[in-house]
């Protein structure tokens, strides 16, 4: 599909049409504001257009685009530094996420609200947030998520677990501070 | 109440460590059966597992990407046509 689109503007336009929203929302999860996310969106498809002819991967179009978008987002600067969840024990993450607390299900209720969910995601380290987006929102397989992140499938699974715990912890802590 | 509590032969700590693989359907059948036996008899892990799974479901439901709005799509098309 990608090689078919190389040099073929209508075919490429169909790819832009199909994946533009996904790329923009992924970019928005990686950079600080809408304007920067739009720059990342444009840079991603421009780079994709230029490299389509030389694309020799066997992966899906989506993961190819998401990997380009990840690099483009890095060039536009990362969000503020965050403490890596790798430095925290699973026990500490579980406790912060509410293990053993009577109100643990409150995180699910808070997660109903898109704004609260996005605010909690914004507190996570970049690769944690990216893993959650790729796998749970954009339906990328473990294999494709690993390719975009440049790590092993085992590392993706471990990262997803830590990221979900950290997200739950952030929802618990930040829920009261998010504007409604 | 502690992560060291053992129910049905495993500790809550071990269940917490395996919860991600359980959620992802990546546990072998025997490990899954052991985890489910624990969760069936441990109120803390049952509640936490429900919240964990519920949160993953909210991610899928609430963050579904929308198509580009018309203005943004037009600016993208213009930049691609210009080629730089
Ligand atoms: Zn338990």
PDB file of C-alpha atoms and ligand atoms in Angstrom:
ATOM      1  CA  UNK A   1       0.000   0.000   0.000  1.00  0.00           C
ATOM      2  CA  UNK A   2       2.794   2.401   0.904  1.00  0.00           C
ATOM      3  CA  UNK A   3       4.897   1.623  -2.145  1.00  0.00           C
ATOM      4  CA  UNK A   4       1.806   1.823  -4.286  1.00  0.00           C
ATOM      5  CA  UNK A   5       1.316   5.340  -2.947  1.00  0.00           C
ATOM      6  CA  UNK A   6       4.880   6.446  -3.711  1.00  0.00           C
ATOM      7  CA  UNK A   7       4.642   9.230  -6.272  1.00  0.00           C
ATOM      8  CA  UNK A   8       0.902   8.691  -6.549  1.00  0.00           C
ATOM      9  CA  UNK A   9      -0.765  11.717  -5.004  1.00  0.00           C
ATOM     10  CA  UNK A  10      -4.358  10.405  -4.955  1.00  0.00           C
ATOM     11  CA  UNK A  11      -3.205   7.170  -3.279  1.00  0.00           C
ATOM     12  CA  UNK A  12      -1.180   9.118  -0.737  1.00  0.00           C
ATOM     13  CA  UNK A  13      -4.094  11.476  -0.114  1.00  0.00           C
ATOM     14  CA  UNK A  14      -6.169   8.435   0.819  1.00  0.00           C
ATOM     15  CA  UNK A  15      -3.564   7.505   3.437  1.00  0.00           C
ATOM     16  CA  UNK A  16      -3.588  11.059   4.789  1.00  0.00           C
ATOM     17  CA  UNK A  17      -7.367  10.974   4.928  1.00  0.00           C
ATOM     18  CA  UNK A  18      -7.456   7.663   6.726  1.00  0.00           C
ATOM     19  CA  UNK A  19      -4.687   8.249   9.281  1.00  0.00           C
ATOM     20  CA  UNK A  20      -4.576  12.029   9.719  1.00  0.00           C
ATOM     21  CA  UNK A  21      -6.766  12.047  12.819  1.00  0.00           C
ATOM     22  CA  UNK A  22      -4.812   9.253  14.489  1.00  0.00           C
ATOM     23  CA  UNK A  23      -1.460  10.900  13.789  1.00  0.00           C
ATOM     24  CA  UNK A  24      -2.699  14.251  15.082  1.00  0.00           C
ATOM     25  CA  UNK A  25      -4.063  12.776  18.297  1.00  0.00           C
ATOM     26  CA  UNK A  26      -0.913  10.774  18.865  1.00  0.00           C
ATOM     27  CA  UNK A  27       1.159  13.915  18.286  1.00  0.00           C
ATOM     28  CA  UNK A  28      -1.081  15.828  20.671  1.00  0.00           C
ATOM     29  CA  UNK A  29      -0.288  13.239  23.341  1.00  0.00           C
ATOM     30  CA  UNK A  30       3.439  13.804  22.811  1.00  0.00           C
ATOM     31  CA  UNK A  31       3.799  17.588  22.596  1.00  0.00           C
ATOM     32  CA  UNK A  32       2.589  20.503  24.667  1.00  0.00           C
ATOM     33  CA  UNK A  33      -0.069  22.182  22.564  1.00  0.00           C
ATOM     34  CA  UNK A  34      -2.289  21.952  19.491  1.00  0.00           C
ATOM     35  CA  UNK A  35      -0.081  24.178  17.332  1.00  0.00           C
ATOM     36  CA  UNK A  36       2.987  22.015  17.926  1.00  0.00           C
ATOM     37  CA  UNK A  37       0.940  18.878  17.337  1.00  0.00           C
ATOM     38  CA  UNK A  38      -0.141  20.307  13.992  1.00  0.00           C
ATOM     39  CA  UNK A  39       3.505  20.923  13.069  1.00  0.00           C
ATOM     40  CA  UNK A  40       4.243  17.301  13.961  1.00  0.00           C
ATOM     41  CA  UNK A  41       1.265  16.166  11.873  1.00  0.00           C
ATOM     42  CA  UNK A  42       2.512  18.054   8.819  1.00  0.00           C
ATOM     43  CA  UNK A  43       6.144  17.000   9.292  1.00  0.00           C
ATOM     44  CA  UNK A  44       5.056  13.376   9.634  1.00  0.00           C
ATOM     45  CA  UNK A  45       3.141  13.216   6.363  1.00  0.00           C
ATOM     46  CA  UNK A  46       5.738  15.251   4.514  1.00  0.00           C
ATOM     47  CA  UNK A  47       8.433  12.809   5.645  1.00  0.00           C
ATOM     48  CA  UNK A  48       6.153   9.891   4.808  1.00  0.00           C
ATOM     49  CA  UNK A  49       5.572  11.240   1.290  1.00  0.00           C
ATOM     50  CA  UNK A  50       9.305  11.632   0.734  1.00  0.00           C
ATOM     51  CA  UNK A  51      10.240   8.210   2.068  1.00  0.00           C
ATOM     52  CA  UNK A  52       7.325   6.172   0.726  1.00  0.00           C
ATOM     53  CA  UNK A  53       9.330   5.196  -2.363  1.00  0.00           C
ATOM     54  CA  UNK A  54      12.142   3.774  -0.248  1.00  0.00           C
ATOM     55  CA  UNK A  55       9.911   2.131   2.327  1.00  0.00           C
ATOM     56  CA  UNK A  56      10.823  -1.549   2.499  1.00  0.00           C
ATOM     57  CA  UNK A  57       9.308  -2.554   5.800  1.00  0.00           C
ATOM     58  CA  UNK A  58       6.752  -5.290   6.035  1.00  0.00           C
ATOM     59  CA  UNK A  59       4.736  -3.617   8.775  1.00  0.00           C
ATOM     60  CA  UNK A  60       1.425  -1.875   8.577  1.00  0.00           C
ATOM     61  CA  UNK A  61       1.033   1.669   7.316  1.00  0.00           C
ATOM     62  CA  UNK A  62      -0.172   2.838  10.728  1.00  0.00           C
ATOM     63  CA  UNK A  63       2.882   1.784  12.721  1.00  0.00           C
ATOM     64  CA  UNK A  64       5.180   3.185  10.013  1.00  0.00           C
ATOM     65  CA  UNK A  65       3.444   6.577  10.338  1.00  0.00           C
ATOM     66  CA  UNK A  66       3.424   6.468  14.157  1.00  0.00           C
ATOM     67  CA  UNK A  67       7.163   5.804  14.246  1.00  0.00           C
ATOM     68  CA  UNK A  68       7.755   8.835  11.997  1.00  0.00           C
ATOM     69  CA  UNK A  69       5.452  10.903  14.218  1.00  0.00           C
ATOM     70  CA  UNK A  70       7.341   9.876  17.336  1.00  0.00           C
ATOM     71  CA  UNK A  71      10.617  11.114  15.853  1.00  0.00           C
ATOM     72  CA  UNK A  72       8.979  14.302  14.598  1.00  0.00           C
ATOM     73  CA  UNK A  73       7.550  14.968  18.057  1.00  0.00           C
ATOM     74  CA  UNK A  74      10.984  14.529  19.631  1.00  0.00           C
ATOM     75  CA  UNK A  75      12.401  17.143  17.286  1.00  0.00           C
ATOM     76  CA  UNK A  76       9.757  19.572  18.527  1.00  0.00           C
ATOM     77  CA  UNK A  77      10.796  19.036  22.108  1.00  0.00           C
ATOM     78  CA  UNK A  78       9.543  16.829  24.854  1.00  0.00           C
ATOM     79  CA  UNK A  79       7.119  17.684  27.562  1.00  0.00           C
ATOM     80  CA  UNK A  80       8.577  18.595  30.924  1.00  0.00           C
ATOM     81  CA  UNK A  81      10.776  15.866  32.372  1.00  0.00           C
ATOM     82  CA  UNK A  82       8.939  13.290  34.404  1.00  0.00           C
ATOM     83  CA  UNK A  83      10.107  10.722  36.878  1.00  0.00           C
ATOM     84  CA  UNK A  84      10.408   7.381  35.111  1.00  0.00           C
ATOM     85  CA  UNK A  85       8.061   4.716  36.411  1.00  0.00           C
ATOM     86  CA  UNK A  86      10.986   2.307  36.032  1.00  0.00           C
ATOM     87  CA  UNK A  87      12.424   3.779  39.211  1.00  0.00           C
ATOM     88  CA  UNK A  88       9.376   2.836  41.279  1.00  0.00           C
ATOM     89  CA  UNK A  89       8.620  -0.642  42.578  1.00  0.00           C
ATOM     90  CA  UNK A  90       5.437  -2.365  41.465  1.00  0.00           C
ATOM     91  CA  UNK A  91       4.379  -2.369  45.119  1.00  0.00           C
ATOM     92  CA  UNK A  92       4.753   1.402  45.342  1.00  0.00           C
ATOM     93  CA  UNK A  93       2.887   1.903  42.063  1.00  0.00           C
ATOM     94  CA  UNK A  94       0.127  -0.454  43.212  1.00  0.00           C
ATOM     95  CA  UNK A  95      -0.256   1.361  46.510  1.00  0.00           C
ATOM     96  CA  UNK A  96      -0.369   4.745  44.778  1.00  0.00           C
ATOM     97  CA  UNK A  97      -2.979   3.328  42.390  1.00  0.00           C
ATOM     98  CA  UNK A  98      -5.173   2.472  45.371  1.00  0.00           C
ATOM     99  CA  UNK A  99      -4.556  -1.219  46.026  1.00  0.00           C
ATOM    100  CA  UNK A 100      -6.315  -2.112  49.282  1.00  0.00           C
ATOM    101  CA  UNK A 101      -8.185   1.191  49.465  1.00  0.00           C
ATOM    102  CA  UNK A 102     -11.986   1.142  49.794  1.00  0.00           C
ATOM    103  CA  UNK A 103     -12.435   3.741  47.044  1.00  0.00           C
ATOM    104  CA  UNK A 104     -10.207   2.083  44.440  1.00  0.00           C
ATOM    105  CA  UNK A 105     -13.015   2.010  41.873  1.00  0.00           C
ATOM    106  CA  UNK A 106     -13.148   5.821  41.912  1.00  0.00           C
ATOM    107  CA  UNK A 107     -10.402   5.839  39.270  1.00  0.00           C
ATOM    108  CA  UNK A 108     -12.779   4.225  36.798  1.00  0.00           C
ATOM    109  CA  UNK A 109     -15.407   6.883  37.438  1.00  0.00           C
ATOM    110  CA  UNK A 110     -12.831   9.653  36.980  1.00  0.00           C
ATOM    111  CA  UNK A 111     -11.635   7.967  33.811  1.00  0.00           C
ATOM    112  CA  UNK A 112     -15.103   8.456  32.338  1.00  0.00           C
ATOM    113  CA  UNK A 113     -14.222  12.096  31.863  1.00  0.00           C
ATOM    114  CA  UNK A 114     -11.980  12.659  28.848  1.00  0.00           C
ATOM    115  CA  UNK A 115     -10.448  15.830  30.314  1.00  0.00           C
ATOM    116  CA  UNK A 116      -9.509  14.102  33.574  1.00  0.00           C
ATOM    117  CA  UNK A 117      -8.114  11.134  31.669  1.00  0.00           C
ATOM    118  CA  UNK A 118      -5.982  13.380  29.441  1.00  0.00           C
ATOM    119  CA  UNK A 119      -4.764  15.409  32.425  1.00  0.00           C
ATOM    120  CA  UNK A 120      -3.700  12.223  34.192  1.00  0.00           C
ATOM    121  CA  UNK A 121      -1.989  10.913  31.044  1.00  0.00           C
ATOM    122  CA  UNK A 122      -0.095  14.182  30.732  1.00  0.00           C
ATOM    123  CA  UNK A 123       1.678  13.486  34.025  1.00  0.00           C
ATOM    124  CA  UNK A 124       3.183  10.225  32.744  1.00  0.00           C
ATOM    125  CA  UNK A 125       6.656   9.886  31.194  1.00  0.00           C
ATOM    126  CA  UNK A 126       6.586  10.130  27.376  1.00  0.00           C
ATOM    127  CA  UNK A 127       7.169   6.455  26.638  1.00  0.00           C
ATOM    128  CA  UNK A 128       4.530   5.331  29.142  1.00  0.00           C
ATOM    129  CA  UNK A 129       1.961   7.638  27.586  1.00  0.00           C
ATOM    130  CA  UNK A 130       3.001   6.620  24.076  1.00  0.00           C
ATOM    131  CA  UNK A 131       2.704   2.908  24.899  1.00  0.00           C
ATOM    132  CA  UNK A 132      -0.818   3.394  26.281  1.00  0.00           C
ATOM    133  CA  UNK A 133      -1.872   5.411  23.232  1.00  0.00           C
ATOM    134  CA  UNK A 134      -0.420   3.018  20.704  1.00  0.00           C
ATOM    135  CA  UNK A 135      -1.810  -0.156  22.222  1.00  0.00           C
ATOM    136  CA  UNK A 136      -5.080   0.875  23.837  1.00  0.00           C
ATOM    137  CA  UNK A 137      -6.242   3.849  21.786  1.00  0.00           C
ATOM    138  CA  UNK A 138      -4.726   3.178  18.357  1.00  0.00           C
ATOM    139  CA  UNK A 139      -5.096  -0.629  18.603  1.00  0.00           C
ATOM    140  CA  UNK A 140      -1.489  -1.401  17.725  1.00  0.00           C
ATOM    141  CA  UNK A 141      -0.396  -4.975  18.423  1.00  0.00           C
ATOM    142  CA  UNK A 142       2.395  -5.635  20.933  1.00  0.00           C
ATOM    143  CA  UNK A 143       4.713  -6.234  17.957  1.00  0.00           C
ATOM    144  CA  UNK A 144       3.871  -2.928  16.277  1.00  0.00           C
ATOM    145  CA  UNK A 145       3.991  -1.025  19.575  1.00  0.00           C
ATOM    146  CA  UNK A 146       7.453  -2.489  20.196  1.00  0.00           C
ATOM    147  CA  UNK A 147       8.604  -1.398  16.721  1.00  0.00           C
ATOM    148  CA  UNK A 148       7.449   2.177  17.248  1.00  0.00           C
ATOM    149  CA  UNK A 149       9.017   2.345  20.709  1.00  0.00           C
ATOM    150  CA  UNK A 150      12.185   0.573  19.583  1.00  0.00           C
ATOM    151  CA  UNK A 151      12.087  -2.064  22.308  1.00  0.00           C
ATOM    152  CA  UNK A 152      11.150  -5.719  22.822  1.00  0.00           C
ATOM    153  CA  UNK A 153       7.617  -7.069  23.144  1.00  0.00           C
ATOM    154  CA  UNK A 154       8.404  -8.117  26.724  1.00  0.00           C
ATOM    155  CA  UNK A 155       9.468  -4.550  27.490  1.00  0.00           C
ATOM    156  CA  UNK A 156       6.214  -3.225  25.985  1.00  0.00           C
ATOM    157  CA  UNK A 157       4.125  -5.499  28.212  1.00  0.00           C
ATOM    158  CA  UNK A 158       6.044  -4.474  31.305  1.00  0.00           C
ATOM    159  CA  UNK A 159       5.825  -0.801  30.349  1.00  0.00           C
ATOM    160  CA  UNK A 160       2.081  -1.029  29.779  1.00  0.00           C
ATOM    161  CA  UNK A 161       1.537  -2.544  33.234  1.00  0.00           C
ATOM    162  CA  UNK A 162       3.569   0.166  34.948  1.00  0.00           C
ATOM    163  CA  UNK A 163       1.966   2.879  32.847  1.00  0.00           C
ATOM    164  CA  UNK A 164      -1.561   1.717  33.741  1.00  0.00           C
ATOM    165  CA  UNK A 165      -0.673   1.696  37.437  1.00  0.00           C
ATOM    166  CA  UNK A 166       0.886   5.145  37.160  1.00  0.00           C
ATOM    167  CA  UNK A 167      -2.176   6.408  35.286  1.00  0.00           C
ATOM    168  CA  UNK A 168      -4.457   5.056  38.022  1.00  0.00           C
ATOM    169  CA  UNK A 169      -2.269   6.737  40.648  1.00  0.00           C
ATOM    170  CA  UNK A 170      -2.374  10.036  38.775  1.00  0.00           C
ATOM    171  CA  UNK A 171      -6.163   9.866  38.437  1.00  0.00           C
ATOM    172  CA  UNK A 172      -6.454   9.266  42.189  1.00  0.00           C
ATOM    173  CA  UNK A 173      -4.182  12.152  43.101  1.00  0.00           C
ATOM    174  CA  UNK A 174      -5.071  14.690  40.461  1.00  0.00           C
ATOM    175  CA  UNK A 175      -8.793  14.222  40.227  1.00  0.00           C
ATOM    176  CA  UNK A 176      -9.569  17.117  42.526  1.00  0.00           C
ATOM    177  CA  UNK A 177      -7.365  19.585  40.689  1.00  0.00           C
ATOM    178  CA  UNK A 178      -8.727  19.163  37.212  1.00  0.00           C
ATOM    179  CA  UNK A 179     -11.045  21.915  36.057  1.00  0.00           C
ATOM    180  CA  UNK A 180     -14.481  20.639  35.203  1.00  0.00           C
TER     181      UNK A 180
ATOM    182  CA  UNK B   1      -4.284  -6.236  54.795  1.00  0.00           C
ATOM    183  CA  UNK B   2      -0.931  -6.482  53.073  1.00  0.00           C
ATOM    184  CA  UNK B   3       0.513  -7.434  49.708  1.00  0.00           C
ATOM    185  CA  UNK B   4       2.161 -10.329  51.536  1.00  0.00           C
ATOM    186  CA  UNK B   5      -1.214 -11.926  52.317  1.00  0.00           C
ATOM    187  CA  UNK B   6      -1.541 -15.356  50.739  1.00  0.00           C
ATOM    188  CA  UNK B   7      -4.856 -16.537  49.378  1.00  0.00           C
ATOM    189  CA  UNK B   8      -5.309 -19.719  47.340  1.00  0.00           C
ATOM    190  CA  UNK B   9      -1.577 -20.338  47.394  1.00  0.00           C
ATOM    191  CA  UNK B  10      -0.302 -17.011  46.017  1.00  0.00           C
ATOM    192  CA  UNK B  11       0.432 -13.632  47.538  1.00  0.00           C
ATOM    193  CA  UNK B  12      -1.281 -10.419  46.509  1.00  0.00           C
ATOM    194  CA  UNK B  13       2.191  -9.187  45.509  1.00  0.00           C
ATOM    195  CA  UNK B  14       2.464 -11.950  42.910  1.00  0.00           C
ATOM    196  CA  UNK B  15      -1.037 -11.208  41.658  1.00  0.00           C
ATOM    197  CA  UNK B  16      -0.194  -7.523  41.292  1.00  0.00           C
ATOM    198  CA  UNK B  17       2.904  -8.446  39.268  1.00  0.00           C
ATOM    199  CA  UNK B  18       0.857 -10.665  36.921  1.00  0.00           C
ATOM    200  CA  UNK B  19      -2.161  -8.416  36.551  1.00  0.00           C
ATOM    201  CA  UNK B  20      -0.837  -6.814  33.361  1.00  0.00           C
ATOM    202  CA  UNK B  21      -0.301 -10.128  31.608  1.00  0.00           C
ATOM    203  CA  UNK B  22      -3.706 -11.265  32.828  1.00  0.00           C
ATOM    204  CA  UNK B  23      -5.352  -8.160  31.397  1.00  0.00           C
ATOM    205  CA  UNK B  24      -3.527  -8.716  28.104  1.00  0.00           C
ATOM    206  CA  UNK B  25      -4.494 -12.384  27.890  1.00  0.00           C
ATOM    207  CA  UNK B  26      -0.804 -13.287  28.017  1.00  0.00           C
ATOM    208  CA  UNK B  27      -0.852 -15.676  31.001  1.00  0.00           C
ATOM    209  CA  UNK B  28      -0.562 -19.423  30.495  1.00  0.00           C
ATOM    210  CA  UNK B  29      -3.693 -21.375  31.411  1.00  0.00           C
ATOM    211  CA  UNK B  30      -2.381 -22.692  34.728  1.00  0.00           C
ATOM    212  CA  UNK B  31      -1.116 -19.293  35.845  1.00  0.00           C
ATOM    213  CA  UNK B  32      -4.432 -17.762  34.858  1.00  0.00           C
ATOM    214  CA  UNK B  33      -6.369 -20.357  36.852  1.00  0.00           C
ATOM    215  CA  UNK B  34      -4.171 -19.723  39.908  1.00  0.00           C
ATOM    216  CA  UNK B  35      -4.671 -15.959  39.625  1.00  0.00           C
ATOM    217  CA  UNK B  36      -8.418 -16.316  39.180  1.00  0.00           C
ATOM    218  CA  UNK B  37      -8.674 -18.576  42.233  1.00  0.00           C
ATOM    219  CA  UNK B  38      -6.874 -15.916  44.286  1.00  0.00           C
ATOM    220  CA  UNK B  39      -8.967 -13.048  42.975  1.00  0.00           C
ATOM    221  CA  UNK B  40     -12.138 -15.038  43.588  1.00  0.00           C
ATOM    222  CA  UNK B  41     -11.278 -15.232  47.281  1.00  0.00           C
ATOM    223  CA  UNK B  42      -9.410 -11.951  47.881  1.00  0.00           C
ATOM    224  CA  UNK B  43     -11.542  -8.805  48.141  1.00  0.00           C
ATOM    225  CA  UNK B  44      -8.571  -6.451  47.708  1.00  0.00           C
ATOM    226  CA  UNK B  45      -7.337  -8.034  44.502  1.00  0.00           C
ATOM    227  CA  UNK B  46     -10.871  -8.408  43.162  1.00  0.00           C
ATOM    228  CA  UNK B  47     -11.556  -4.689  43.642  1.00  0.00           C
ATOM    229  CA  UNK B  48      -8.165  -3.645  42.311  1.00  0.00           C
ATOM    230  CA  UNK B  49      -8.397  -5.943  39.290  1.00  0.00           C
ATOM    231  CA  UNK B  50     -11.823  -4.526  38.490  1.00  0.00           C
ATOM    232  CA  UNK B  51     -10.544  -0.956  38.673  1.00  0.00           C
ATOM    233  CA  UNK B  52      -7.488  -1.803  36.561  1.00  0.00           C
ATOM    234  CA  UNK B  53      -9.548  -3.470  33.840  1.00  0.00           C
ATOM    235  CA  UNK B  54     -12.125  -0.687  33.976  1.00  0.00           C
ATOM    236  CA  UNK B  55      -9.474   1.956  33.467  1.00  0.00           C
ATOM    237  CA  UNK B  56      -8.135   0.203  30.365  1.00  0.00           C
ATOM    238  CA  UNK B  57     -11.684   0.100  28.981  1.00  0.00           C
ATOM    239  CA  UNK B  58     -12.089   3.858  29.631  1.00  0.00           C
ATOM    240  CA  UNK B  59      -8.890   4.561  27.653  1.00  0.00           C
ATOM    241  CA  UNK B  60     -10.310   2.805  24.614  1.00  0.00           C
ATOM    242  CA  UNK B  61     -13.725   4.407  24.901  1.00  0.00           C
ATOM    243  CA  UNK B  62     -12.896   7.971  25.880  1.00  0.00           C
ATOM    244  CA  UNK B  63      -9.799   8.688  23.791  1.00  0.00           C
ATOM    245  CA  UNK B  64     -10.921   7.331  20.434  1.00  0.00           C
ATOM    246  CA  UNK B  65      -9.325   9.607  17.794  1.00  0.00           C
ATOM    247  CA  UNK B  66     -11.587  11.838  15.780  1.00  0.00           C
ATOM    248  CA  UNK B  67     -10.989  12.711  12.116  1.00  0.00           C
ATOM    249  CA  UNK B  68      -9.007  15.893  11.422  1.00  0.00           C
ATOM    250  CA  UNK B  69     -11.187  18.954  11.415  1.00  0.00           C
ATOM    251  CA  UNK B  70     -11.620  20.553   7.984  1.00  0.00           C
ATOM    252  CA  UNK B  71      -9.295  23.539   8.605  1.00  0.00           C
ATOM    253  CA  UNK B  72      -6.462  21.386   9.867  1.00  0.00           C
ATOM    254  CA  UNK B  73      -6.897  18.931   6.989  1.00  0.00           C
ATOM    255  CA  UNK B  74      -6.807  21.824   4.492  1.00  0.00           C
ATOM    256  CA  UNK B  75      -3.600  23.243   6.000  1.00  0.00           C
ATOM    257  CA  UNK B  76      -2.024  19.785   5.849  1.00  0.00           C
ATOM    258  CA  UNK B  77      -3.018  19.334   2.206  1.00  0.00           C
ATOM    259  CA  UNK B  78      -1.577  22.772   1.367  1.00  0.00           C
ATOM    260  CA  UNK B  79       1.739  21.996   3.042  1.00  0.00           C
ATOM    261  CA  UNK B  80       1.958  18.621   1.264  1.00  0.00           C
ATOM    262  CA  UNK B  81       1.178  20.253  -2.087  1.00  0.00           C
ATOM    263  CA  UNK B  82       3.920  22.801  -1.470  1.00  0.00           C
ATOM    264  CA  UNK B  83       6.268  19.990  -0.598  1.00  0.00           C
ATOM    265  CA  UNK B  84       8.455  21.571   2.056  1.00  0.00           C
TER     266      UNK B  84
HETATM  267 ZN1  LIG C   1      -5.010 -10.585  46.875  1.00  0.00          ZN
END
